[in-house]
Coordinates of C-alpha atoms and ligand atoms in Angstrom, one line a residue:
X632 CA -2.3 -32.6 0.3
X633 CA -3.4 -31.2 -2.7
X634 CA -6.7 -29.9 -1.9
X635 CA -8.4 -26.5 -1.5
X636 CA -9.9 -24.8 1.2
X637 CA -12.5 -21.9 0.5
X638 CA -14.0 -19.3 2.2
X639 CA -16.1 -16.6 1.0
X640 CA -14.0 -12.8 1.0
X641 CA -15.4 -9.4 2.0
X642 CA -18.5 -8.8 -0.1
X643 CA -18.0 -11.7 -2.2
X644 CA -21.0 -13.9 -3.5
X645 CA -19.5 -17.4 -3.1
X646 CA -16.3 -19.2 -2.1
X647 CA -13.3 -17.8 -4.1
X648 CA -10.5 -17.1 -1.3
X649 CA -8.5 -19.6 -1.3
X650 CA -6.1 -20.1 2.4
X651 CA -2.8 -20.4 1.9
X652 CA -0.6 -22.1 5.1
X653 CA 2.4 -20.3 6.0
X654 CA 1.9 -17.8 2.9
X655 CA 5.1 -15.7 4.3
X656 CA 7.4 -18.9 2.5
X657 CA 5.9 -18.4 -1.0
X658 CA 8.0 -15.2 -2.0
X659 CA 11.3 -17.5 -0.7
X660 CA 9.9 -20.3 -2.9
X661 CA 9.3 -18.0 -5.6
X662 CA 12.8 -16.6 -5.0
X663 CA 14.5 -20.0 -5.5
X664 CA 12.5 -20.9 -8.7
X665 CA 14.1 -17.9 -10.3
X666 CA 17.4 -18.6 -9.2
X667 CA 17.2 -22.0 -10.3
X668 CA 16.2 -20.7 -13.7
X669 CA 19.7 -19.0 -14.3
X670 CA 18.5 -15.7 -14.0
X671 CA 20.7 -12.8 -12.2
X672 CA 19.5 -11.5 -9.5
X673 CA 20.5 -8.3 -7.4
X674 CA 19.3 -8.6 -3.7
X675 CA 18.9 -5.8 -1.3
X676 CA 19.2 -3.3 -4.0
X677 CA 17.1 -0.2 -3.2
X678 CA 15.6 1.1 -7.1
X679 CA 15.7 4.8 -7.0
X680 CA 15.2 5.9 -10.7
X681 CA 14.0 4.5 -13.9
X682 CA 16.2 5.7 -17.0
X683 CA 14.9 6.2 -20.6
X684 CA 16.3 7.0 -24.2
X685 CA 14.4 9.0 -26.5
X686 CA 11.5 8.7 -24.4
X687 CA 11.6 5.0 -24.0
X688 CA 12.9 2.8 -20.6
X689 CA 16.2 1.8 -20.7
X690 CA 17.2 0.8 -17.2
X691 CA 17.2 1.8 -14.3
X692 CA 19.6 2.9 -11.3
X693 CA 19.5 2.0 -7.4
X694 CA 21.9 1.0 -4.6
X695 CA 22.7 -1.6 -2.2
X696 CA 21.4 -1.0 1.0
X697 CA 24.3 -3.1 2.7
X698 CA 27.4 -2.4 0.8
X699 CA 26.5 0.7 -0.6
X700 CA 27.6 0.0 -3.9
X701 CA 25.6 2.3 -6.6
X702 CA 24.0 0.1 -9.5
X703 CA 23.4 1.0 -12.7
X704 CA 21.0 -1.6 -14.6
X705 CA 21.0 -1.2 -18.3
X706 CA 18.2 -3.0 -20.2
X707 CA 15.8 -3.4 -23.2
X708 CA 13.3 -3.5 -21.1
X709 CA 12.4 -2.8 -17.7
X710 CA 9.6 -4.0 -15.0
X711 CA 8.4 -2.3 -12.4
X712 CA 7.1 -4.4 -9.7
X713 CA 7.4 -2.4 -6.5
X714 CA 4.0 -3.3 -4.4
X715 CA 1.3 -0.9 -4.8
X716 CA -0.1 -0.6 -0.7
X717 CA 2.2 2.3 0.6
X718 CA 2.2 2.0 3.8
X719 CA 3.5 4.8 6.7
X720 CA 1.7 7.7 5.3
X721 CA -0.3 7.6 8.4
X722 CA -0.6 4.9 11.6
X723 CA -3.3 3.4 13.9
X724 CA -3.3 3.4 17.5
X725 CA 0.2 2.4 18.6
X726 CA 1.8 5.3 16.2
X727 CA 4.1 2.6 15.2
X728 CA 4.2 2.6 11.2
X729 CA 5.7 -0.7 10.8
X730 CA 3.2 -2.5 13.2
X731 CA 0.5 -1.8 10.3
X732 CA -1.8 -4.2 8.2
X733 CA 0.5 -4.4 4.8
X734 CA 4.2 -4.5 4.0
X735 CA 6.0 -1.8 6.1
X736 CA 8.8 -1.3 3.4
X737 CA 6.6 -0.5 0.1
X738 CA 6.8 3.0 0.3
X739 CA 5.2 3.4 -3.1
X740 CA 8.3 3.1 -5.3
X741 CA 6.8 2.4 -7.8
X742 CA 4.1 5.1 -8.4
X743 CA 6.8 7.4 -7.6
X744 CA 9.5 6.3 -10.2
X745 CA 6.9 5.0 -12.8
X746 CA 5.3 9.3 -12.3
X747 CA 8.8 10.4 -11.6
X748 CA 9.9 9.2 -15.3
X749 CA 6.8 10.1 -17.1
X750 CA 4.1 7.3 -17.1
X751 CA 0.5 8.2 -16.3
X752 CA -0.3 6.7 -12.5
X753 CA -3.8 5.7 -11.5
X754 CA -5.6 5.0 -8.7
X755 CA -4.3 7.5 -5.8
X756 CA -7.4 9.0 -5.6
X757 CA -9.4 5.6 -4.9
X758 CA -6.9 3.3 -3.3
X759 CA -6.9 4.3 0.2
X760 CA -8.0 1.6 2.3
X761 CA -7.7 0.5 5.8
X762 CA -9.1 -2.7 7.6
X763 CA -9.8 -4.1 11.3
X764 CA -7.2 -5.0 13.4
X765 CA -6.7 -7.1 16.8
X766 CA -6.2 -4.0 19.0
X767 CA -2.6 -2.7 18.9
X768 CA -1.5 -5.5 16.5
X769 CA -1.3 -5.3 12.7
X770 CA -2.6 -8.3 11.6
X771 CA -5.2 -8.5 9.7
X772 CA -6.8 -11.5 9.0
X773 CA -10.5 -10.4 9.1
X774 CA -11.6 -11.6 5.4
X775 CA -11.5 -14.8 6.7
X776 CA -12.5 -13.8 10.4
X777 CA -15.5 -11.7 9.2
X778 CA -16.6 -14.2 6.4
X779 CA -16.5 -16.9 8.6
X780 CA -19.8 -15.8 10.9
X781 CA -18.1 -13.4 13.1
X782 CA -20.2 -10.6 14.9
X783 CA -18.8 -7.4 15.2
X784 CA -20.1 -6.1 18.3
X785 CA -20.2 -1.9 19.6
X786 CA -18.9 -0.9 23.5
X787 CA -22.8 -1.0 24.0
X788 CA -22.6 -5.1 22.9
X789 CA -24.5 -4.3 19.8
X790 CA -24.1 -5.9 16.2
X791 CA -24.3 -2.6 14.4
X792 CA -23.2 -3.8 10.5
X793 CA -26.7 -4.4 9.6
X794 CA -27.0 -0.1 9.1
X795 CA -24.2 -0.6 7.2
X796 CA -23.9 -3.3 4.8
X797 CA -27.2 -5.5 3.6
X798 CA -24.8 -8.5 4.0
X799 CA -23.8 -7.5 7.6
X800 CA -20.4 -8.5 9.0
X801 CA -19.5 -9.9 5.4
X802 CA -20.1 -7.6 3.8
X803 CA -17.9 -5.3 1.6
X804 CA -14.2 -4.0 4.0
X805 CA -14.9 -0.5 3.0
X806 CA -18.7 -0.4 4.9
X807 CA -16.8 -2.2 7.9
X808 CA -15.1 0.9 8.2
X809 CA -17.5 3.3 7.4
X810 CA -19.8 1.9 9.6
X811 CA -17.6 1.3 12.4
X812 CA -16.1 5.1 12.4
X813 CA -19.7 6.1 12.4
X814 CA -20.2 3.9 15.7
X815 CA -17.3 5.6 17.3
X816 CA -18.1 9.0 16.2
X817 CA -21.4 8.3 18.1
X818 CA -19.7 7.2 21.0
X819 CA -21.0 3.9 20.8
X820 CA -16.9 2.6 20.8
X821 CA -14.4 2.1 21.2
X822 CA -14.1 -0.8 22.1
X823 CA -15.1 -2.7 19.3
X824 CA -14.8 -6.5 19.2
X825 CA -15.2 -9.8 17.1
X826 CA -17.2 -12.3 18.4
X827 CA -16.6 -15.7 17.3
X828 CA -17.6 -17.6 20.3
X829 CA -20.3 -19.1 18.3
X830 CA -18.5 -20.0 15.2
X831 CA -17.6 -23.8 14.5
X832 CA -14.5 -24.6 16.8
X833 CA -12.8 -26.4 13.5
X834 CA -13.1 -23.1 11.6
X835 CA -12.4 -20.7 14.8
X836 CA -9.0 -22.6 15.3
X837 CA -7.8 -22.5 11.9
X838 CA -8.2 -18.9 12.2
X839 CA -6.1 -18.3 15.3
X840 CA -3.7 -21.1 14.7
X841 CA -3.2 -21.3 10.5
X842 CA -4.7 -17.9 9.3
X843 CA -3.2 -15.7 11.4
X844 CA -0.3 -16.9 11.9
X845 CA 0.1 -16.6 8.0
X846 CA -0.5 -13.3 8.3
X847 CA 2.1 -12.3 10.7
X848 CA 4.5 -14.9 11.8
X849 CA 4.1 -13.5 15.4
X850 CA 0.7 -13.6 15.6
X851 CA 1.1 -16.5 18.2
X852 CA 3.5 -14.9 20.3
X853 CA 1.3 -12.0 20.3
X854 CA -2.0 -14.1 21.6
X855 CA 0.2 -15.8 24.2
X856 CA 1.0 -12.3 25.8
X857 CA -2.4 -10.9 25.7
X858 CA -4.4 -14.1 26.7
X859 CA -6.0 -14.1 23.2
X860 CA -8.6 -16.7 22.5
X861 CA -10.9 -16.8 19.5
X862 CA -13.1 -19.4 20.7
X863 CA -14.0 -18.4 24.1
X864 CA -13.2 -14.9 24.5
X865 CA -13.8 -11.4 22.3
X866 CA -11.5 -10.5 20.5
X867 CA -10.4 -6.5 20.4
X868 CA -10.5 -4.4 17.2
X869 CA -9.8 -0.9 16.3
X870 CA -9.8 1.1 12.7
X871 CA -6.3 0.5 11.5
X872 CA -4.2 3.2 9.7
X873 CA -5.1 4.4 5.7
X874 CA -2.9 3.0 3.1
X875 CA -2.3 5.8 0.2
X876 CA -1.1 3.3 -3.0
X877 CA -2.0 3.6 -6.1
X878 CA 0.1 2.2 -9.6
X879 CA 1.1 3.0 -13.3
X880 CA -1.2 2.6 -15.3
X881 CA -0.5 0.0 -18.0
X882 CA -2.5 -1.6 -21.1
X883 CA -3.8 -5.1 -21.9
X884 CA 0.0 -6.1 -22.0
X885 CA 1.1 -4.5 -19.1
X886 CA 3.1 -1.5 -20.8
X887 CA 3.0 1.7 -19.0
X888 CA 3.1 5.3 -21.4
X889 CA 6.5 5.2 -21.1
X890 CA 7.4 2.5 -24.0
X891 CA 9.2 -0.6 -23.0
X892 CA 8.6 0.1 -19.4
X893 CA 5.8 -2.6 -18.0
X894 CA 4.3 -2.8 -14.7
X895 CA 3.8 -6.2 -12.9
X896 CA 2.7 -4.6 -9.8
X897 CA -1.8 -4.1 -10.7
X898 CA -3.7 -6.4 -8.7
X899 CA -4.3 -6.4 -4.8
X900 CA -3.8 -10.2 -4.2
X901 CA -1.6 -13.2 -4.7
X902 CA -3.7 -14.8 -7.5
X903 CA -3.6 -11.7 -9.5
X904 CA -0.4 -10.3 -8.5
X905 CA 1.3 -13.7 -9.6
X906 CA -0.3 -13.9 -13.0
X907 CA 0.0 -10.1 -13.6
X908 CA 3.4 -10.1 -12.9
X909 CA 4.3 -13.2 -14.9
X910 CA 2.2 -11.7 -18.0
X911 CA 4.3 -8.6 -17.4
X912 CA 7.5 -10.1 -17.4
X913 CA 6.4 -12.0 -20.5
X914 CA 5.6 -9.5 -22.7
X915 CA 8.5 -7.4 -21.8
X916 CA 10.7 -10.1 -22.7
X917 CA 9.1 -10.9 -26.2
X918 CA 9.6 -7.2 -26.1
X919 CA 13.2 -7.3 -25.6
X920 CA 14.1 -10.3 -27.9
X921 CA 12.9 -8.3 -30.7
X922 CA 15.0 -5.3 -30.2
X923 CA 19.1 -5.3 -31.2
X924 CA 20.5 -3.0 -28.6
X925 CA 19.8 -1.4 -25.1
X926 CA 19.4 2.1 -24.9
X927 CA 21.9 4.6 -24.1
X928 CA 22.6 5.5 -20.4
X929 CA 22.8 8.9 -19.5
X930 CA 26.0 9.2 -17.5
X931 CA 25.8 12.5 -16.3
X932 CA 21.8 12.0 -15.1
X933 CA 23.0 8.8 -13.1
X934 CA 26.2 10.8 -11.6
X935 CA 23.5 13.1 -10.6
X936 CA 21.5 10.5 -9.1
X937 CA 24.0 9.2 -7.1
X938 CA 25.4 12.3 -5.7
X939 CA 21.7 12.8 -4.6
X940 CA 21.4 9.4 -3.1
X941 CA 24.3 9.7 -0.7
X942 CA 23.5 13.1 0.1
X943 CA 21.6 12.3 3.9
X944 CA 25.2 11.3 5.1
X945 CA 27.1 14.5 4.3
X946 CA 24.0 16.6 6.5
X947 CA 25.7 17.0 9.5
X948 CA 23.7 15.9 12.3
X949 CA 23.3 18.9 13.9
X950 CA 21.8 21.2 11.0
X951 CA 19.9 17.5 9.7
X952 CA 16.5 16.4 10.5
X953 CA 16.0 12.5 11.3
X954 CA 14.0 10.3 8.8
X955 CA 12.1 9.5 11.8
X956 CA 10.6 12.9 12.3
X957 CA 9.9 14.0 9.1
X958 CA 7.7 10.2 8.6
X959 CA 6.6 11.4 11.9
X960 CA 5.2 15.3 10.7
X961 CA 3.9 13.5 7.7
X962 CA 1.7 10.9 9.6
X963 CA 1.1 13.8 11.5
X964 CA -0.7 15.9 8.7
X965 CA -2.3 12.8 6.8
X966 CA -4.0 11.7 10.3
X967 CA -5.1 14.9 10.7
X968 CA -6.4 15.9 7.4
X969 CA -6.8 13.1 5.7
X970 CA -8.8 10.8 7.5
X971 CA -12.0 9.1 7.0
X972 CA -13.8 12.8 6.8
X973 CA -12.4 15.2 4.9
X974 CA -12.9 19.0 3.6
X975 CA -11.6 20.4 0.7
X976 CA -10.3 23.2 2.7
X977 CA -9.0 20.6 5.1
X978 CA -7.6 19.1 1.9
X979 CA -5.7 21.8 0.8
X980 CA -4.1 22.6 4.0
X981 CA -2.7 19.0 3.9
X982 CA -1.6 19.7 0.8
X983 CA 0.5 22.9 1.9
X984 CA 2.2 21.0 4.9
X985 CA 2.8 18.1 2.9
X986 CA 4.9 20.7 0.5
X987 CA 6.5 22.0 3.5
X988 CA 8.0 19.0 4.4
X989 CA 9.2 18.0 1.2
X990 CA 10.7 21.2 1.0
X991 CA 12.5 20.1 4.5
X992 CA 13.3 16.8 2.6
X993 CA 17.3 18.0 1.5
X994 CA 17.5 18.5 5.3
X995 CA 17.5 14.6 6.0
X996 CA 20.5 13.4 7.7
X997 CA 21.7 9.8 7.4
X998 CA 24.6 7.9 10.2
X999 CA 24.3 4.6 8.9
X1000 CA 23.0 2.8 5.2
X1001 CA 20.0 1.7 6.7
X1002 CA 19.1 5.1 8.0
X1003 CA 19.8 6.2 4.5
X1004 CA 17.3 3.8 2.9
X1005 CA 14.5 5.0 5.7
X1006 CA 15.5 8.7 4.3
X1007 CA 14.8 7.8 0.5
X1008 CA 11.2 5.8 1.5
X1009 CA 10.6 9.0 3.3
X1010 CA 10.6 11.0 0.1
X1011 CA 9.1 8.7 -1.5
X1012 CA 5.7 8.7 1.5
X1013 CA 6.5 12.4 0.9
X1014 CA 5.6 12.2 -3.0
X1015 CA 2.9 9.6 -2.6
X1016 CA 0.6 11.5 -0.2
X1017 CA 1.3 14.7 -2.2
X1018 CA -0.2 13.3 -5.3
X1019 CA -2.7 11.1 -3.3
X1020 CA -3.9 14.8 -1.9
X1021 CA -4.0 16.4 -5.7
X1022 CA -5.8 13.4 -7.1
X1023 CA -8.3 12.9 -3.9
X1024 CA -9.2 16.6 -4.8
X1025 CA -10.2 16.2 -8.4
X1026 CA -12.4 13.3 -7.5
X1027 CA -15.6 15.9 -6.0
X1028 CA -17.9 13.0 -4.8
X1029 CA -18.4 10.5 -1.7
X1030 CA -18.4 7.3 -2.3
X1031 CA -15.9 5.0 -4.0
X1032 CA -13.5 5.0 -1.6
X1033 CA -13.4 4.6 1.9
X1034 CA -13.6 8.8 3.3
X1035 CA -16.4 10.4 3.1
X1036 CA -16.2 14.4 1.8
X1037 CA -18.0 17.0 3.5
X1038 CA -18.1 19.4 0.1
X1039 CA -19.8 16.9 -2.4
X1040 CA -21.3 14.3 -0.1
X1041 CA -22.9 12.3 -3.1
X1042 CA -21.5 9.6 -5.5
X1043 CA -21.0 11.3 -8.8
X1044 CA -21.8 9.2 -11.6
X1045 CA -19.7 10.9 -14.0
X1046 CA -16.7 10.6 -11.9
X1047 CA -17.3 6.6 -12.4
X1048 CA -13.8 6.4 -14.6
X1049 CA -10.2 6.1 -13.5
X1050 CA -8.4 9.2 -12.8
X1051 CA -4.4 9.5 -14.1
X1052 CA -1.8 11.4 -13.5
X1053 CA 0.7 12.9 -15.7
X1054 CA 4.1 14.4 -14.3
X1055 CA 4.2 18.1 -16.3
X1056 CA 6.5 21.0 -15.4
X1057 CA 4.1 22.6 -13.0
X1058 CA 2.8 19.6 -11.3
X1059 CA 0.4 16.9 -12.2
X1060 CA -2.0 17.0 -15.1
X1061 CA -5.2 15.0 -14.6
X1062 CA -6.7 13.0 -17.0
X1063 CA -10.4 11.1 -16.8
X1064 CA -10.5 7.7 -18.8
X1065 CA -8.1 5.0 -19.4
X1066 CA -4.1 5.4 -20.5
X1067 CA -4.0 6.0 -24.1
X1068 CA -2.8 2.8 -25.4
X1069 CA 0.4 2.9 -27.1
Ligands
LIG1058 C1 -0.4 -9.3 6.0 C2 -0.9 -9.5 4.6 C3 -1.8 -10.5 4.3 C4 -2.2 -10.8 3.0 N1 -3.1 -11.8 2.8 C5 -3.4 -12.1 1.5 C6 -4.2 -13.3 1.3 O1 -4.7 -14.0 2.2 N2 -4.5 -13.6 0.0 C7 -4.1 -12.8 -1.0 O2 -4.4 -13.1 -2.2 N3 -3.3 -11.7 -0.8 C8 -3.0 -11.3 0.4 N4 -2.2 -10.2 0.7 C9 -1.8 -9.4 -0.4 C10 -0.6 -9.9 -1.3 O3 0.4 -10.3 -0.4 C11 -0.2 -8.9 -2.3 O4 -1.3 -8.5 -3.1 C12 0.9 -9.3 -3.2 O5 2.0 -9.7 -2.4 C13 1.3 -8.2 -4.1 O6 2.4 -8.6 -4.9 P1 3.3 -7.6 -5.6 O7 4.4 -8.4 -6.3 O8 2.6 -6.6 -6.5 O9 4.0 -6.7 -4.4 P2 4.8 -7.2 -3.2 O10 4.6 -8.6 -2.9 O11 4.5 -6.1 -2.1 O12 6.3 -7.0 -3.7 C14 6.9 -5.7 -3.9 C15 8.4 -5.8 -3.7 O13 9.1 -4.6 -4.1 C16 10.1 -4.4 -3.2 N5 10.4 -2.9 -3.2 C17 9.6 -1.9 -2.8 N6 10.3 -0.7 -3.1 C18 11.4 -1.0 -3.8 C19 12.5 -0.3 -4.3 N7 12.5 1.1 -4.3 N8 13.5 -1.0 -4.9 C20 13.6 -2.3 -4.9 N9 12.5 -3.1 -4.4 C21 11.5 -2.4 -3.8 C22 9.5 -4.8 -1.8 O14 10.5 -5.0 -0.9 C23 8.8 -6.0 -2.2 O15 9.6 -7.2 -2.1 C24 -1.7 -10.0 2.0 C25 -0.8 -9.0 2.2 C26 -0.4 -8.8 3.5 C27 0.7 -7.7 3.8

């Protein structure tokens, strides 16, 4: 009807979420206005490599994950607008990797082409996040749950966030966590519930019945089967699984190093996402009108690429290794290594297994196109938790992110500056500071 309703976020000092009913249609209605605008569109086509001329973008190449067909996209200028929360690098209780708090199918793309062709990517060592979940359900929801007077409450049936956070169960996600993993480290959980019994009944039902449901279409189903109800009873939660993202990082106009190659993917939620995206798109199109000509394609690179891309379905089966179980070995290592404590010893021995299994990765075997598409967002998890590993490493402090490390347990003040990455010959080169603007 026109009007806003607002609730106060994780940490924040006043009302500036706003709810969004049946936010799963607004990418369809986004979809439609572009369409409607004359522009072309290629659906369902998988972006495996960015191309560049004399240094600068120039396209990019990728496949259709129904036909097959290989693509080869030649441009001015190029966006990359691939998510930034990689998800399946590790899991939460059910070990299912698409039952998980964000988008099961960003697989980092887009750090990994953006590094893969040469532009400086930020934020791997500080973007690892993870939130509350219902208990065996990835749906989040608890920015609006927890900031709307819900209790979290220990197996003991005490309200523990006070240690944590000065503004309790509102308080800032990452001390939800923290605090909770120190409860069950205690013992004092699992389980671990949300208690909204006490909360307004017109706000406790929007949450089931518009919030949720927003969140994951099936939310509904879900309470149906397990008898949920957020007025009357507690609702289970658990620690969900770590997302390792990260993105290029880009200047006040959203270029990336790599000239004529923006990034639209560089905030965390719709408000920003939409804007940054539309400012990206913007300037790389008052880019392109003032250039003559596209760069030149290089054929034999994209031959290359495709021959590469195929490559899972001509593994036989029998000497191949399924996408499934290499995801699987690398959940395994991140879970293990990589969790909410970590070691730098532990660190680097993730960092060795994660190599391992990349060096497994021309092993992958593919039946089918869609298996083929799980094989190339394996690489990609592969590549994403290897850098997340390197860059974790160079930050030597506890504190800005959500793991806490054994060897430098302090926050380090001159570590208070972005970290980025560099693709070189042997490996990453780190960099303190911003992206040197071009
Ligand atoms: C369950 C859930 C609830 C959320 N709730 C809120 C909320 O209440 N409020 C809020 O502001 N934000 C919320 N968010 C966050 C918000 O949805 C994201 O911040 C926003 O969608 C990010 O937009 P984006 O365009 O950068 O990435 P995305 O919307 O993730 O789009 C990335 C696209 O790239 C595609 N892609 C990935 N890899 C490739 C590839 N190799 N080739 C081609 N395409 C590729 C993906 O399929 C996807 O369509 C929520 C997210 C989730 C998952």
């Amino acid at each position: 009807d026109g009007t806003y309703l607002r609730t106060q976020g994780f940490g924040q000092p006043g009302r500036w979420w706003v709810h969004i009913a049946n936010g799963m249609t607004i990418k369809r209605a986004m979809a439609r206005i572009v369409r409607d605008a004359g522009i072309n569109t290629l659906d369902n086509v998988m972006a495996v490599k960015i191309l560049t001329d004399n240094g600068k973008a120039c396209g990019a190449l990728g496949w259709n994950v129904r036909t097959g067909e290989f693509v080869l996209v030649r441009a001015k200028t190029v966006v990359s607008a691939q998510g930034r929360s990689a998800t399946r690098g590790t899991d939460n209780s059910t070990h299912n990797p698409f039952n998980v708090w964000m988008y099961p199918y960003n697989t980092s793309a887009g750090v990994v082409l953006g590094y893969d062709v040469g532009a400086a990517v930020t934020e791997l060592d500080t973007y690892q996040r993870a939130t509350m979940l219902p208990k065996g359900y990835g749906c989040p929801g608890m920015n609006g749950i927890n900031s709307s007077g819900a209790h979290e409450i220990n197996a003991l049936g005490e309200r523990f966030m006070g240690k944590y956070d000065p503004m309790m169960d509102s308080g800032v996600r990452n001390n939800q966590i923290q605090g909770t993993f120190q409860e069950q480290m205690e013992g004092s959980g699992p389980p671990f519930y949300m208690d909204m019994r006490h909360v307004d009944k017109d706000v406790v039902h929007e949450l089931q019945y518009v919030l949720m449901p927003g969140d994951k279409a099936t939310f509904g189903d879900w309470a149906d089967c397990t008898g949920t109800d957020f007025q009357h009873k507690l609702l289970e939660v658990e620690i969900g699984e770590l997302i390792f993202g990260g993105t290029i990082a880009v200047n006040d106009t959203f270029e990336t190093t790599v000239p004529n190659l923006f990034c639209g993917s560089i905030f965390l939620y719709c408000s920003g996402a939409m804007c940054g995206g539309y400012e990206a798109g913007r300037q790389a199109g008052m880019r392109a009108a003032g250039i003559t000509e596209a760069g030149k394609i290089n054929e034999d690179l994209a031959a290359s690429v495709k021959k590469d891309v195929f490559a899972p379905m001509q593994v036989p089966a029998d000497d191949g290794i399924s996408y499934k179980e290499i995801e699987q070995a690398t959940r395994n290592v991140m879970n293990y290594y990589m969790g909410f404590r970590r070691s730098m010893a532990g660190m680097a021995r993730a960092l060795e297994k994660i190599r391992f299994l990349s060096g497994q990765a021309d092993r992958l075997h593919a039946d089918t196109l869609r298996d083929l598409m799980r094989c190339h967002e394996s690489r990609d998890i592969l590549t994403v938790c290897e850098l997340a590993i390197q860059a974790t490493m160079e930050r030597k402090e506890t504190g800005r992110c959500v793991y806490k490390l054994r060897d430098y347990p302090e926050l380090n003040p001159d570590m208070a500056k972005p970290l980025l990455l560099i693709r070189s010959e042997d490996g990453p080169r780190f960099q303190w500071g911003k992206a040197p603007l071009l």
